[in-house]
Amino acid sequence: MSPKSTRKGHYLERDRSWHPEALTPNYKSSIYRSPSSKLISFPTTLSEETGPVFGHDILGSLDSDLIHNYARQGQAAIGSRIIIHGRLLDEFERPVPGALIEVWQANSGGRYRHKNETYLAALDPNFSGCGRTITDENGDYEFITIMPGPYPWPNGPNEWRPAHIHFSVFGNAFAQRLITQMYFEGDPLIQKCPIVATLNSLTAVKRLTGFLDMERTIPMDSLAYKFDITIRGKQQTVFENKPEGL
Amino acid sequence: MAIVKDEFKESPSQTAGPYVHIGCAPNFTGIKKIYSSDLGSAMKTGPVKGEQITIEGTIFDGTGAPLKDAMLEIWQADSDGLYNSPQETRGICDPNFTGWGRCAVNLNTGLFRFNTVKPGQTPAPNGTLQAPHISVWIVARGINVGLQTRAYFSDEKEHNSSDPILNQIGDSKRIKTLLAIRQKKGVYSFNIHLQGHNETVFFDI
Ligand SMILES: [Fe+3]
């Protein structure tokens, strides 16, 4: 059998020192939800190297426009209008086209539209916080939404999440499955957050920061933030550098 | 192995939190105006080949309490061992079987259920065959990196005994945590334990 990361089709192993540990006691929910045994490792098989395909035909015209996809006719979600955009790459810097990106977020007051949500901030009747898109042929994606508000949560006596958008990314293979969060450049709550602090380095925090992108702003309309995402790389041949999935 | 510079590494994971449904299963949490149905809620799009099965279970935390905010995704081959994926080169998968399912656990009970088919055998890298299995991925509040595990079948003793991954685990008590237990024809139960003496085996794949 050839070594793990050189067989064609294998996925590079996850760098577990780069991702958060399972047990991060300052984020209290992890205490009873973190497996304590060592993960069992094996080279990816076809079961991990394959995955479903999501066609652009599943998308409705407003799926990536959170300002309007839940709003009543002629109305819009309340909040600062923003564009979130970026490119999805793999670890070999190949753009990943055809990937499903799903997002969810609180409204501008920091409240989620969810059965279990109890925060007293008002619901916006025109905003659900749900959106999705599929990366284009260059691996690019874009959402139109409103700036989410920070919100308090019961991890400690006075804990607040920085403004963030949750991202779920589905590339070409089950091995690439990833859920993460995007934070906003300059938010002073980032450095106080126990969930951000599950990350092991400032570099990792930076990788989850969306940066103000004046070039993509629309004057008199929307600010823009750029957030590039990387998913696990598939070993092809050493010098190959084609977009994945093409 | 190949060294990947920090700026090109996989984006680091963060917990899905308790409200993953808003983005991944909005209809489930009452957001009904946006998508006609939740993705992955049906794995069969027509009549399918093979044995129809349901797999149901609960995810337990270290105190023995069921997780009520979790979401699972499964991925598997069809009854002939073929994947519904462009990377499948050995044949054509059953066109009515997607192979991919997504299920949010019941918000009150923590129960999950998948209606699927029993998968066939799939190739192992060393040229042999893997026992029939379903790949499982779990996210929830308190889980910092999505957990990968597998469901094998309690009534596939012969194939299980020659499966290279189960053999790598070795310890029969740990292997047992990966078995979906046959309750009756077509019904399997698969409980997942995040901690404790019967902690489920999780994979780094
Ligand atoms: Fe959140």
XYZ file of C-alpha atoms and ligand atoms in Angstrom:
452
model
C 0.000 0.000 0.000
C 1.378 3.418 -0.871
C 1.917 6.026 1.864
C -1.128 7.918 3.070
C -0.707 11.290 1.443
C 0.737 10.241 -1.893
C -1.866 7.852 -3.264
C -3.946 9.589 -5.883
C -7.397 10.357 -4.541
C -6.446 10.395 -0.871
C -7.262 13.422 1.226
C -4.569 15.123 3.262
C -4.976 14.306 6.919
C -6.522 16.902 9.161
C -3.959 18.799 11.201
C -5.510 18.235 14.610
C -3.160 20.723 16.290
C -4.567 23.417 14.022
C -8.234 22.617 14.634
C -9.703 23.063 18.132
C -9.275 20.222 20.604
C -12.443 18.267 21.392
C -12.219 19.182 25.078
C -12.009 22.943 25.639
C -13.255 23.455 29.230
C -13.673 27.229 28.923
C -16.332 26.436 26.347
C -18.435 24.503 28.817
C -20.643 22.586 26.394
C -17.556 20.682 25.245
C -16.956 19.134 28.669
C -19.507 16.308 28.354
C -19.584 16.247 24.572
C -15.914 15.592 23.820
C -14.789 12.027 23.169
C -11.798 11.179 25.339
C -10.336 8.255 23.384
C -7.820 8.852 20.664
C -9.336 9.141 17.199
C -8.655 6.092 15.047
C -6.870 7.062 11.893
C -6.787 5.296 8.528
C -6.139 6.353 4.952
C -9.312 7.615 3.259
C -11.209 4.979 1.291
C -13.786 5.421 -1.436
C -16.351 5.925 1.379
C -14.667 9.209 2.321
C -13.387 10.201 -1.132
C -16.847 10.267 -2.713
C -19.750 12.596 -2.011
C -23.097 13.771 -3.354
C -23.422 16.442 -6.019
C -25.562 19.510 -5.459
C -26.708 21.032 -8.723
C -27.415 24.727 -9.217
C -30.981 23.636 -10.008
C -31.710 23.208 -6.283
C -31.193 26.938 -5.732
C -34.039 29.410 -5.642
C -33.359 32.906 -6.958
C -33.258 34.437 -3.449
C -31.501 31.616 -1.598
C -28.308 33.661 -1.186
C -30.117 36.967 -0.487
C -30.946 36.890 3.215
C -32.271 40.433 3.075
C -35.176 39.289 0.884
C -35.548 35.496 1.041
C -37.844 35.622 4.082
C -39.219 39.121 3.621
C -42.752 39.952 2.664
C -43.354 41.349 -0.807
C -41.738 44.784 -1.060
C -40.143 44.567 2.379
C -36.621 43.810 3.567
C -34.715 42.656 6.622
C -33.647 45.334 9.116
C -29.947 46.008 9.607
C -26.748 47.192 7.967
C -26.657 45.813 4.444
C -23.539 43.745 3.734
C -22.106 41.513 1.046
C -20.133 38.461 2.169
C -18.043 36.975 -0.588
C -14.964 34.884 -1.104
C -13.384 31.922 -2.805
C -13.429 28.297 -1.791
C -10.048 26.618 -2.272
C -8.556 23.301 -1.315
C -5.233 22.948 0.471
C -3.412 22.837 -2.873
C -4.921 26.256 -3.658
C -7.207 24.786 -6.288
C -10.587 26.541 -6.515
C -13.466 24.220 -5.618
C -16.458 24.761 -7.917
C -19.866 23.190 -7.272
C -19.593 23.170 -3.483
C -22.668 23.744 -1.338
C -22.293 26.585 1.169
C -25.057 26.998 3.739
C -25.108 29.875 6.248
C -27.099 30.835 9.310
C -26.934 33.871 11.541
C -28.715 35.959 14.156
C -30.653 39.050 13.114
C -29.344 42.581 13.606
C -30.447 42.459 17.251
C -28.550 39.234 17.901
C -31.630 37.005 17.942
C -31.995 33.715 16.097
C -35.228 32.544 14.528
C -35.324 29.156 16.281
C -37.747 27.248 18.502
C -35.202 27.079 21.333
C -34.095 30.737 21.174
C -34.955 32.727 24.321
C -32.995 35.981 23.949
C -35.214 39.011 24.532
C -34.072 40.973 21.463
C -36.871 41.431 18.934
C -37.472 39.088 16.039
C -37.409 40.695 12.624
C -40.514 39.410 10.792
C -38.651 39.801 7.505
C -35.501 37.876 8.412
C -34.853 34.179 9.005
C -31.033 34.104 8.953
C -30.939 31.169 6.525
C -29.167 31.134 3.165
C -27.290 28.916 0.745
C -25.411 28.995 -2.512
C -23.167 26.831 -4.687
C -19.676 27.958 -5.648
C -19.272 28.952 -9.292
C -16.724 27.642 -11.780
C -13.973 29.710 -10.096
C -14.897 28.557 -6.597
C -16.407 31.976 -5.826
C -19.495 32.563 -3.696
C -21.487 35.566 -2.502
C -24.243 36.271 0.020
C -26.278 39.419 0.536
C -27.359 39.852 4.136
C -27.465 42.168 7.136
C -24.839 42.579 9.815
C -25.651 40.091 12.612
C -25.742 41.436 16.144
C -23.646 40.095 19.024
C -25.632 38.114 21.580
C -25.301 36.916 25.174
C -25.094 33.196 25.934
C -25.121 31.192 29.143
C -21.502 29.960 29.171
C -20.576 32.297 32.028
C -22.145 35.140 34.002
C -21.630 37.745 31.261
C -20.523 36.106 28.034
C -21.210 37.604 24.580
C -20.599 36.072 21.176
C -18.923 38.399 18.693
C -20.980 39.034 15.568
C -20.598 35.952 13.390
C -22.053 33.962 10.536
C -22.099 30.156 10.692
C -20.834 28.412 7.541
C -21.412 24.813 6.473
C -19.295 23.723 3.499
C -19.823 20.596 1.417
C -17.138 20.031 -1.210
C -16.792 17.007 -3.461
C -16.146 14.388 -0.802
C -17.524 13.370 2.569
C -13.975 13.735 3.951
C -14.116 17.479 3.274
C -17.197 18.149 5.364
C -16.684 21.282 7.443
C -18.652 23.626 9.668
C -17.091 26.866 10.886
C -17.876 30.498 11.688
C -16.892 33.816 10.176
C -16.090 36.764 12.438
C -15.879 40.428 11.465
C -12.617 42.349 11.276
C -12.128 44.693 14.212
C -14.805 43.269 16.521
C -13.535 43.739 20.113
C -15.610 40.748 21.288
C -13.504 38.311 19.220
C -10.699 38.252 21.780
C -13.120 37.714 24.675
C -15.005 34.748 23.212
C -14.426 31.213 24.605
C -15.532 29.634 21.327
C -13.026 31.723 19.348
C -10.490 30.752 22.026
C -10.900 27.066 21.145
C -8.673 27.989 18.190
C -5.019 27.354 18.920
C -3.393 30.360 17.261
C -3.962 33.930 16.160
C -3.317 32.733 12.618
C -6.303 30.420 12.934
C -8.474 33.279 14.230
C -7.343 35.412 11.314
C -8.370 32.646 8.909
C -11.907 32.891 10.295
C -12.047 36.674 10.006
C -13.956 38.364 7.217
C -12.117 41.477 6.118
C -13.698 44.744 5.075
C -13.407 44.877 1.294
C -13.941 48.430 0.062
C -13.475 47.334 -3.560
C -16.596 45.197 -3.408
C -18.763 47.662 -1.510
C -21.647 49.140 -3.455
C -21.629 52.924 -2.927
C -24.743 54.211 -1.150
C -25.909 50.593 -0.745
C -23.806 47.890 0.958
C -20.516 47.315 2.729
C -18.607 44.179 1.750
C -16.543 41.613 3.626
C -14.223 39.072 2.030
C -14.039 35.610 3.552
C -12.028 32.918 1.774
C -12.515 29.323 2.870
C -10.264 26.294 2.449
C -11.312 22.651 2.601
C -9.173 19.527 2.650
C -7.010 18.861 -0.370
C -7.174 15.776 -2.528
C -3.871 14.305 -3.531
C -3.826 14.163 -7.308
C -0.373 14.175 -8.839
C 2.411 16.218 -7.339
C 2.451 19.008 -9.920
C -1.166 19.015 -10.924
C -2.963 22.286 -10.197
C -6.344 22.102 -11.879
C -9.637 23.123 -10.335
C -11.017 20.208 -8.405
C -13.958 18.401 -9.901
C -13.272 19.512 -13.477
C 3.365 13.994 4.284
C 2.839 17.122 2.293
C 3.376 20.257 4.385
C 0.670 22.849 3.956
C 1.465 26.420 4.951
C -0.866 28.046 7.501
C -2.443 30.325 4.925
C -3.467 27.364 2.756
C -4.506 24.996 5.530
C -8.082 23.865 5.855
C -10.166 26.588 7.503
C -10.261 25.723 11.182
C -13.501 24.230 12.456
C -15.868 25.907 14.898
C -18.854 24.384 16.627
C -22.147 24.301 14.739
C -23.796 25.622 17.913
C -27.375 24.792 18.883
C -29.069 26.438 15.890
C -27.541 24.519 12.980
C -31.098 23.814 11.801
C -31.623 27.387 10.645
C -29.048 26.941 7.906
C -29.116 23.193 7.270
C -32.694 22.131 8.026
C -34.789 25.321 8.097
C -38.130 23.589 7.517
C -37.396 21.448 10.576
C -37.281 24.544 12.778
C -40.323 26.175 11.245
C -38.682 28.337 8.557
C -40.889 27.149 5.742
C -40.898 29.904 3.169
C -37.428 29.512 1.708
C -36.642 25.924 0.579
C -39.320 23.512 -0.606
C -37.795 20.750 1.529
C -34.776 20.229 3.736
C -31.755 18.836 1.897
C -31.014 15.200 2.635
C -34.440 14.484 4.130
C -35.136 11.819 1.500
C -32.471 9.348 0.377
C -34.775 7.563 -2.062
C -36.212 9.403 -5.038
C -38.090 6.399 -6.448
C -38.140 2.605 -6.145
C -34.721 1.400 -4.983
C -32.841 -1.873 -5.276
C -31.897 -3.916 -2.235
C -33.114 -4.247 1.325
C -34.932 -1.204 2.679
C -33.876 -0.432 6.226
C -34.314 2.181 8.901
C -31.543 3.127 11.270
C -32.538 4.927 14.420
C -30.773 5.969 17.558
C -29.808 8.577 20.084
C -26.560 10.409 20.806
C -25.632 10.460 24.505
C -23.283 12.858 26.283
C -20.953 12.016 29.166
C -23.748 12.354 31.730
C -25.946 9.892 29.829
C -28.288 12.618 28.602
C -29.444 12.572 24.967
C -28.238 15.377 22.701
C -31.301 17.249 21.493
C -29.631 19.838 19.269
C -27.437 17.558 17.146
C -27.509 17.017 13.404
C -26.195 13.929 11.632
C -25.296 13.295 8.043
C -24.758 9.858 6.577
C -23.135 8.786 3.327
C -23.167 5.279 1.936
C -23.071 3.037 -1.106
C -26.156 1.503 -2.693
C -27.055 -2.175 -2.287
C -24.450 -3.103 -4.921
C -21.703 -1.164 -3.139
C -21.714 1.736 -5.623
C -21.655 5.410 -4.667
C -23.869 8.054 -6.262
C -20.884 10.291 -6.902
C -18.838 11.461 -9.909
C -15.794 9.855 -8.280
C -17.459 6.446 -8.629
C -15.804 4.756 -11.611
C -16.747 1.098 -11.094
C -20.336 1.294 -12.293
C -23.562 3.251 -12.111
C -25.232 3.650 -8.731
C -28.965 3.058 -8.352
C -30.336 6.312 -9.852
C -33.141 6.448 -7.277
C -30.765 6.333 -4.344
C -28.853 9.473 -3.327
C -26.628 7.799 -0.720
C -26.693 10.970 1.378
C -28.985 11.707 4.275
C -29.197 14.518 6.780
C -31.247 14.342 9.973
C -31.657 16.750 12.851
C -32.407 14.832 16.035
C -35.834 15.323 17.593
C -35.726 18.520 19.676
C -37.644 16.842 22.526
C -36.340 13.276 22.531
C -33.003 13.366 20.718
C -34.039 10.508 18.424
C -32.768 10.344 14.837
C -33.975 8.079 12.058
C -32.807 7.408 8.511
C -34.828 5.518 5.916
C -32.275 4.006 3.594
C -31.074 0.749 2.034
C -28.534 -1.702 3.320
C -25.274 -0.893 1.560
C -23.193 -3.450 -0.318
C -19.483 -3.961 0.138
C -17.024 -1.329 -1.053
C -13.328 -1.566 -1.885
C -10.601 -1.256 0.714
C -7.289 0.335 -0.311
C -5.389 -2.962 0.033
C -7.472 -4.593 -2.690
C -9.868 -6.411 -0.368
C -13.444 -5.404 0.431
C -14.805 -3.434 3.355
C -17.791 -4.757 5.263
C -21.085 -2.978 4.530
C -21.045 0.291 6.449
C -22.480 3.787 6.590
C -20.271 6.841 7.172
C -21.687 9.108 9.872
C -20.855 12.756 10.652
C -22.156 14.474 13.788
C -22.286 18.148 14.722
C -23.836 19.868 17.740
C -23.268 22.544 20.338
C -20.124 21.612 22.271
C -18.612 19.616 19.394
C -15.702 21.692 18.113
C -14.882 19.552 15.072
C -17.578 17.407 13.430
C -17.238 13.806 14.599
C -16.737 11.056 12.009
C -17.790 7.513 12.767
C -19.264 4.512 10.943
C -22.235 2.229 11.405
C -21.553 -1.420 10.583
C -24.248 -4.122 10.842
C -24.642 -6.638 13.660
C -25.893 -9.291 11.211
C -22.817 -9.102 8.957
C -20.473 -11.070 11.217
C -18.513 -12.692 8.407
C -17.813 -9.488 6.487
C -17.149 -7.586 9.713
C -14.512 -10.124 10.739
C -12.504 -9.435 7.576
C -13.006 -5.655 7.484
C -9.604 -3.928 7.534
C -10.756 -0.964 9.621
C -12.546 -3.049 12.250
C -9.473 -5.269 12.375
C -7.297 -2.226 12.916
C -9.397 -1.341 15.973
C -8.999 -4.906 17.221
C -10.611 -4.570 20.655
C -13.982 -6.317 20.374
C -15.564 -4.080 23.024
C -14.704 -0.984 20.989
C -15.780 -2.593 17.699
C -19.185 -3.213 19.275
C -19.733 0.555 19.539
C -19.777 0.681 15.712
C -22.480 -1.948 15.259
C -26.005 -1.015 14.277
C -27.965 -3.690 16.114
C -30.662 -5.542 14.186
C -33.965 -5.237 16.064
C -36.123 -6.973 13.492
C -36.121 -7.321 9.740
C -35.140 -3.979 8.251
C -34.785 -2.121 11.562
C -31.457 -1.321 13.173
C -30.657 0.695 16.256
C -27.438 2.680 16.420
C -26.770 4.633 19.595
C -23.768 6.922 19.845
C -21.935 7.624 23.095
C -19.652 10.657 23.171
C -17.996 9.621 26.440
C -18.002 6.858 29.043
C -17.189 3.175 29.211
C -18.880 2.479 25.885
C -17.638 5.599 24.093
C -18.161 5.222 20.349
C -15.083 4.882 18.170
C -14.498 8.105 16.234
C -12.223 8.386 13.239
C -9.645 10.808 11.996
C -10.160 10.435 8.280
Fe -24.198 31.622 16.650
